[in-house]
Amino acid sequence: QRVHVLPQTVLYVADAETFSGHEDCHEQKKARKRNSKETAIALENLLPKRCQVLGLVTPGIVVTPMGSSSNQPQEIEEGEAGFALLFPKIDGVKIHTFHFSKDSKNRVFDESKFAEAGLKNNPDLRVVLLFGYNSWKSGATRFLHQIVNPLNEKSIILAGGQVESFTSLTSENNNAQPGDACGVVGLAFSGPQIQSATVLLDQDVADERTAEAAMQRLKAANIPEHNTIGFMFACVGRGYRHYKTKRNMEADAFRKFFPTVPLFGFFGHGEIGCDRIVTGNFVLRECNDIKDDLLHGYTTVMTLIHLGSTK
């Protein structure tokens, strides 16, 4: 008997070439290039109308084919690639999208928007995946600091990076499109059963031994590995160039220590994250001591998100 589960939240990521792509024209013998908006609309039309969709375009992709733990995760730095994660309704877990765009008229970000997005005054908040876009625009880095710094609490996992652009952002409260502005989009995961951890692979991690040492730190967090997803957010300057032509180094290291956890992510233009653990029975609290440095370049952030035990 087939069981069909409708997605409530979808995160899809593709490289720019895949997302633009080409399509055959019946009126013309040659193919024409699709624009990203056409592709985004076509993808959104395949999903339920009330589904939250976040779509990102990045320079490179990290993917476990078909999401099966039996498949080897792959770092695809060139060539067409992409993936989509479809989250159904999960008991005890709330996943929602958010979007903050830079207001050219105001230099100071209105932090009341955090509460509106469920990122403040939310005792069940556990993980926030953040993605900056149009980072080349003037003021983009400063704006990213304005978003990240107030959320920098020890009891929340923050992870993500800078992408080329975002192509889809649909929800009941948020259907804004990027245009020429810069800003931050993301997914927030809330629920007392969620556990998560991140590790940062800095510039000194440049061979198999040091990459595996970082994965050992992640393993030591003791995050349950069933019903868990791995994310890898890496700089475009890493990959096989950083490891002196050896490909798939970091994905292979992850696989060695987490053979049953599928890994997804991308190569981008800057990374968000640090060494941090949020495990069971954790109560959200304000962090008053020294803040972690969360914004990096030429690094990789590895993240585990455990969505609770499956029935």
Short mmCIF file of C-alpha atoms in Angstrom, two decimals:
data_model
loop_
_atom_site.label_atom_id
_atom_site.label_comp_id
_atom_site.label_asym_id
_atom_site.label_seq_id
_atom_site.Cartn_x
_atom_site.Cartn_y
_atom_site.Cartn_z
CA GLN A 1 0.00 0.00 0.00
CA ARG A 2 1.36 3.41 -0.98
CA VAL A 3 1.38 6.19 1.57
CA HIS A 4 1.52 9.75 0.25
CA VAL A 5 2.87 12.43 2.59
CA LEU A 6 2.37 16.05 1.57
CA PRO A 7 5.27 18.41 2.24
CA GLN A 8 4.64 21.44 4.44
CA THR A 9 8.07 23.01 3.98
CA VAL A 10 10.51 22.66 1.08
CA LEU A 11 14.12 23.78 0.83
CA TYR A 12 15.65 23.44 -2.61
CA VAL A 13 19.15 24.44 -3.70
CA ALA A 14 20.65 24.41 -7.20
CA ASP A 15 23.65 25.87 -8.95
CA ALA A 16 23.05 28.79 -11.29
CA GLU A 17 23.51 26.78 -14.51
CA THR A 18 21.03 24.11 -13.44
CA PHE A 19 18.48 26.65 -12.34
CA SER A 20 18.54 28.70 -15.51
CA GLY A 21 18.97 25.71 -17.79
CA HIS A 22 17.43 25.40 -21.21
CA GLU A 23 14.12 24.23 -22.53
CA ASP A 24 13.08 23.05 -25.97
CA CYS A 25 10.92 25.43 -27.95
CA HIS A 26 8.42 23.82 -30.28
CA GLU A 27 8.29 26.92 -32.45
CA GLN A 28 12.06 27.06 -32.80
CA LYS A 29 14.54 24.31 -33.43
CA LYS A 30 17.02 25.61 -30.91
CA ALA A 31 16.51 25.68 -27.15
CA ARG A 32 16.06 28.95 -25.33
CA LYS A 33 17.42 29.78 -21.92
CA ARG A 34 14.87 29.81 -19.10
CA ASN A 35 15.04 32.57 -16.55
CA SER A 36 15.11 31.76 -12.85
CA LYS A 37 11.62 33.12 -12.22
CA GLU A 38 10.12 30.72 -14.76
CA THR A 39 11.88 27.78 -13.15
CA ALA A 40 10.83 28.85 -9.66
CA ILE A 41 7.17 29.15 -10.67
CA ALA A 42 7.29 25.75 -12.37
CA LEU A 43 8.70 24.14 -9.22
CA GLU A 44 6.24 25.87 -6.91
CA ASN A 45 3.33 24.69 -9.08
CA LEU A 46 4.33 21.10 -8.34
CA LEU A 47 3.82 21.60 -4.60
CA PRO A 48 0.74 22.11 -2.41
CA LYS A 49 -0.46 25.72 -2.37
CA ARG A 50 0.03 26.16 1.38
CA CYS A 51 3.53 24.71 1.30
CA GLN A 52 6.35 27.02 2.45
CA VAL A 53 9.08 27.02 -0.21
CA LEU A 54 12.59 28.43 0.07
CA GLY A 55 14.77 28.16 -3.03
CA LEU A 56 18.44 29.11 -3.23
CA VAL A 57 20.96 29.44 -6.07
CA THR A 58 24.60 28.75 -5.15
CA PRO A 59 27.98 28.27 -6.90
CA GLY A 60 28.23 24.56 -5.93
CA ILE A 61 26.20 21.79 -4.34
CA VAL A 62 26.67 19.16 -1.62
CA VAL A 63 24.16 16.34 -1.95
CA THR A 64 23.45 12.77 -0.92
CA PRO A 65 21.76 11.30 -4.02
CA MET A 66 18.10 10.47 -3.34
CA GLY A 67 18.72 11.29 0.32
CA SER A 68 19.46 7.65 1.09
CA SER A 69 21.98 6.85 3.79
CA SER A 70 23.27 4.04 1.57
CA ASN A 71 24.51 6.61 -0.96
CA GLN A 72 27.78 8.50 -0.72
CA PRO A 73 27.48 12.29 -0.23
CA GLN A 74 29.05 14.25 -3.08
CA GLU A 75 30.65 17.67 -3.34
CA ILE A 76 29.71 18.93 -6.80
CA GLU A 77 31.78 22.03 -7.41
CA GLU A 78 31.27 22.17 -11.17
CA GLY A 79 28.51 20.92 -13.39
CA GLU A 80 24.78 20.98 -12.98
CA ALA A 81 23.36 19.79 -9.66
CA GLY A 82 20.67 20.47 -7.11
CA PHE A 83 18.48 18.94 -4.43
CA ALA A 84 15.17 19.46 -2.66
CA LEU A 85 14.34 18.58 0.96
CA LEU A 86 10.62 18.04 1.55
CA PHE A 87 9.57 18.25 5.19
CA PRO A 88 6.14 16.83 6.06
CA LYS A 89 4.22 17.70 9.20
CA ILE A 90 6.33 16.42 12.11
CA ASP A 91 4.77 16.03 15.55
CA GLY A 92 6.44 18.38 18.00
CA VAL A 93 8.38 20.28 15.32
CA LYS A 94 7.60 23.61 13.67
CA ILE A 95 9.57 24.74 10.62
CA HIS A 96 8.98 28.15 9.11
CA THR A 97 10.61 30.47 6.60
CA PHE A 98 11.60 34.09 7.18
CA HIS A 99 12.99 37.00 5.18
CA PHE A 100 14.67 40.23 6.22
CA SER A 101 15.58 42.70 3.47
CA LYS A 102 17.78 45.74 3.89
CA ASP A 103 15.84 49.00 4.02
CA SER A 104 17.81 51.66 2.17
CA LYS A 105 16.04 54.38 4.20
CA ASN A 106 16.96 53.01 7.65
CA ARG A 107 20.46 52.11 8.78
CA VAL A 108 19.18 50.46 11.97
CA PHE A 109 17.29 47.18 11.70
CA ASP A 110 13.98 47.02 13.57
CA GLU A 111 14.57 44.11 15.96
CA SER A 112 10.84 43.74 16.64
CA LYS A 113 10.79 41.85 13.34
CA PHE A 114 12.65 38.99 15.03
CA ALA A 115 9.67 38.28 17.30
CA GLU A 116 7.29 38.50 14.33
CA ALA A 117 9.42 35.85 12.58
CA GLY A 118 9.46 33.59 15.63
CA LEU A 119 13.15 34.16 16.30
CA LYS A 120 12.70 35.91 19.66
CA ASN A 121 10.45 35.14 22.64
CA ASN A 122 10.24 31.59 21.37
CA PRO A 123 11.32 29.13 24.08
CA ASP A 124 11.18 26.19 21.65
CA LEU A 125 13.53 27.71 19.05
CA ARG A 126 16.50 25.40 18.51
CA VAL A 127 18.01 25.91 15.03
CA VAL A 128 18.16 28.82 12.58
CA LEU A 129 19.55 28.29 9.08
CA LEU A 130 20.49 31.70 7.63
CA PHE A 131 21.32 32.55 4.02
CA GLY A 132 22.50 35.99 2.94
CA TYR A 133 21.92 37.02 -0.67
CA ASN A 134 23.34 39.74 -2.93
CA SER A 135 26.33 39.96 -0.59
CA TRP A 136 28.20 42.08 -3.15
CA LYS A 137 25.79 44.97 -2.60
CA SER A 138 26.89 47.96 -0.56
CA GLY A 139 25.92 47.52 3.09
CA ALA A 140 25.19 43.79 2.76
CA THR A 141 27.85 42.70 5.26
CA ARG A 142 26.76 45.28 7.81
CA PHE A 143 23.15 44.18 7.42
CA LEU A 144 24.11 40.53 7.92
CA HIS A 145 25.81 41.51 11.21
CA GLN A 146 22.60 43.28 12.27
CA ILE A 147 20.69 40.03 11.78
CA VAL A 148 23.23 37.56 13.19
CA ASN A 149 24.45 39.45 16.27
CA PRO A 150 21.09 39.64 18.16
CA LEU A 151 20.48 35.93 17.48
CA ASN A 152 23.91 34.88 18.74
CA GLU A 153 22.82 32.92 21.79
CA LYS A 154 24.51 29.78 23.10
CA SER A 155 21.23 27.90 23.15
CA ILE A 156 20.43 28.35 19.45
CA ILE A 157 22.29 26.72 16.58
CA LEU A 158 23.01 29.27 13.84
CA ALA A 159 24.39 27.96 10.55
CA GLY A 160 24.37 28.85 6.87
CA GLY A 161 26.20 31.03 4.40
CA GLN A 162 26.11 33.56 1.59
CA VAL A 163 24.36 32.40 -1.61
CA GLU A 164 24.14 33.83 -5.13
CA SER A 165 20.43 34.60 -4.83
CA PHE A 166 17.13 33.22 -3.65
CA THR A 167 14.47 32.31 -6.18
CA SER A 168 11.51 31.19 -4.09
CA LEU A 169 10.14 32.32 -0.77
CA THR A 170 6.51 31.45 -0.28
CA SER A 171 4.50 31.43 2.92
CA GLU A 172 1.26 32.93 4.15
CA ASN A 173 3.04 36.01 5.47
CA ASN A 174 6.01 36.39 3.19
CA ASN A 175 6.07 36.41 -0.58
CA ALA A 176 8.56 39.20 -1.17
CA GLN A 177 11.01 38.86 -4.02
CA PRO A 178 14.67 39.92 -3.84
CA GLY A 179 14.98 42.36 -6.73
CA ASP A 180 18.21 44.33 -6.42
CA ALA A 181 18.11 44.51 -2.61
CA CYS A 182 20.25 42.50 -0.23
CA GLY A 183 19.04 40.60 2.76
CA VAL A 184 18.74 37.33 4.65
CA VAL A 185 16.34 34.42 4.20
CA GLY A 186 16.17 31.25 6.20
CA LEU A 187 14.46 28.40 7.99
CA ALA A 188 13.76 28.26 11.73
CA PHE A 189 13.29 24.92 13.51
CA SER A 190 11.36 24.97 16.79
CA GLY A 191 10.48 22.10 19.11
CA PRO A 192 11.71 20.75 22.45
CA GLN A 193 12.67 17.41 20.87
CA ILE A 194 15.09 18.99 18.37
CA GLN A 195 18.79 18.49 19.04
CA SER A 196 21.59 20.00 16.98
CA ALA A 197 25.31 20.68 16.81
CA THR A 198 27.75 22.53 14.56
CA VAL A 199 31.51 22.51 14.09
CA LEU A 200 33.66 24.99 12.21
CA LEU A 201 36.46 23.80 9.94
CA ASP A 202 38.75 26.82 9.72
CA GLN A 203 41.48 27.60 7.20
CA ASP A 204 43.98 25.41 9.07
CA VAL A 205 41.88 22.30 8.30
CA ALA A 206 43.61 21.37 5.07
CA ASP A 207 44.17 17.60 5.03
CA GLU A 208 42.35 14.35 5.76
CA ARG A 209 43.62 14.11 9.34
CA THR A 210 42.45 17.56 10.42
CA ALA A 211 39.12 17.20 8.56
CA GLU A 212 38.42 13.95 10.41
CA ALA A 213 39.40 15.57 13.73
CA ALA A 214 36.66 18.15 13.14
CA MET A 215 34.15 15.37 12.48
CA GLN A 216 35.22 13.73 15.74
CA ARG A 217 34.24 16.93 17.55
CA LEU A 218 30.84 16.76 15.88
CA LYS A 219 30.50 13.09 16.79
CA ALA A 220 31.31 13.91 20.42
CA ALA A 221 28.17 16.06 20.60
CA ASN A 222 26.25 12.75 20.84
CA ILE A 223 23.37 13.94 18.67
CA PRO A 224 21.06 10.98 17.89
CA GLU A 225 21.68 9.92 14.30
CA HIS A 226 18.27 8.51 13.40
CA ASN A 227 15.84 11.03 11.90
CA THR A 228 18.79 13.42 11.50
CA ILE A 229 19.99 15.56 8.57
CA GLY A 230 23.53 16.80 7.99
CA PHE A 231 24.26 20.18 6.40
CA MET A 232 27.58 21.36 4.96
CA PHE A 233 28.12 25.05 4.19
CA ALA A 234 31.54 25.55 2.57
CA CYS A 235 33.45 28.40 0.96
CA VAL A 236 33.96 28.27 -2.81
CA GLY A 237 37.67 28.59 -1.99
CA ARG A 238 37.73 25.19 -0.31
CA GLY A 239 36.85 21.88 -1.97
CA TYR A 240 39.45 20.24 -4.16
CA ARG A 241 41.46 23.45 -4.58
CA HIS A 242 41.95 23.77 -0.84
CA TYR A 243 42.81 20.08 -0.45
CA LYS A 244 45.34 20.15 -3.28
CA THR A 245 43.19 18.50 -5.96
CA LYS A 246 41.76 15.79 -3.69
CA ARG A 247 38.01 15.88 -4.19
CA ASN A 248 35.16 15.20 -1.76
CA MET A 249 37.45 15.37 1.27
CA GLU A 250 35.03 16.90 3.76
CA ALA A 251 31.96 14.96 2.62
CA ASP A 252 33.98 11.73 2.86
CA ALA A 253 35.13 12.65 6.36
CA PHE A 254 31.52 13.27 7.38
CA ARG A 255 30.45 9.95 5.89
CA LYS A 256 33.16 8.11 7.83
CA PHE A 257 31.75 9.24 11.18
CA PHE A 258 28.06 9.49 10.19
CA PRO A 259 27.43 6.65 7.73
CA THR A 260 23.64 6.74 8.18
CA VAL A 261 23.08 10.52 8.05
CA PRO A 262 22.38 12.11 4.63
CA LEU A 263 24.38 15.28 3.94
CA PHE A 264 23.22 18.35 2.00
CA GLY A 265 24.52 21.86 1.49
CA PHE A 266 26.43 24.15 -0.83
CA PHE A 267 29.57 26.07 -1.68
CA GLY A 268 29.02 29.79 -1.12
CA HIS A 269 30.62 33.18 -0.57
CA GLY A 270 30.90 33.20 3.24
CA GLU A 271 29.93 30.94 6.11
CA ILE A 272 27.84 31.30 9.27
CA GLY A 273 28.46 29.08 12.30
CA CYS A 274 30.78 27.95 15.10
CA ASP A 275 31.37 25.01 17.45
CA ARG A 276 28.08 24.75 19.35
CA ILE A 277 25.78 22.07 20.77
CA VAL A 278 22.08 22.16 21.69
CA THR A 279 20.92 18.85 23.15
CA GLY A 280 17.89 17.49 25.00
CA ASN A 281 15.99 19.31 27.77
CA PHE A 282 17.56 22.63 26.84
CA VAL A 283 15.77 25.80 27.96
CA LEU A 284 16.29 28.88 25.81
CA ARG A 285 18.18 31.62 27.60
CA GLU A 286 19.86 34.90 26.80
CA CYS A 287 23.62 34.66 26.47
CA ASN A 288 25.40 37.39 28.42
CA ASP A 289 29.00 36.20 28.15
CA ILE A 290 31.39 36.51 25.23
CA LYS A 291 29.67 36.07 21.88
CA ASP A 292 30.93 33.49 19.41
CA ASP A 293 32.36 34.69 16.12
CA LEU A 294 29.81 33.44 13.59
CA LEU A 295 30.82 35.04 10.27
CA HIS A 296 33.73 33.50 8.38
CA GLY A 297 35.49 33.10 5.05
CA TYR A 298 37.47 30.15 3.62
CA THR A 299 35.85 27.83 6.17
CA THR A 300 33.27 25.03 6.29
CA VAL A 301 30.41 24.70 8.79
CA MET A 302 29.08 21.18 9.44
CA THR A 303 25.68 20.90 11.10
CA LEU A 304 23.52 18.08 12.45
CA ILE A 305 19.77 18.58 13.03
CA HIS A 306 17.90 15.80 14.85
CA LEU A 307 14.12 16.14 14.47
CA GLY A 308 13.17 13.76 17.29
CA SER A 309 12.47 10.07 17.50
CA THR A 310 10.31 8.50 14.80
CA LYS A 311 7.25 6.48 15.81
#
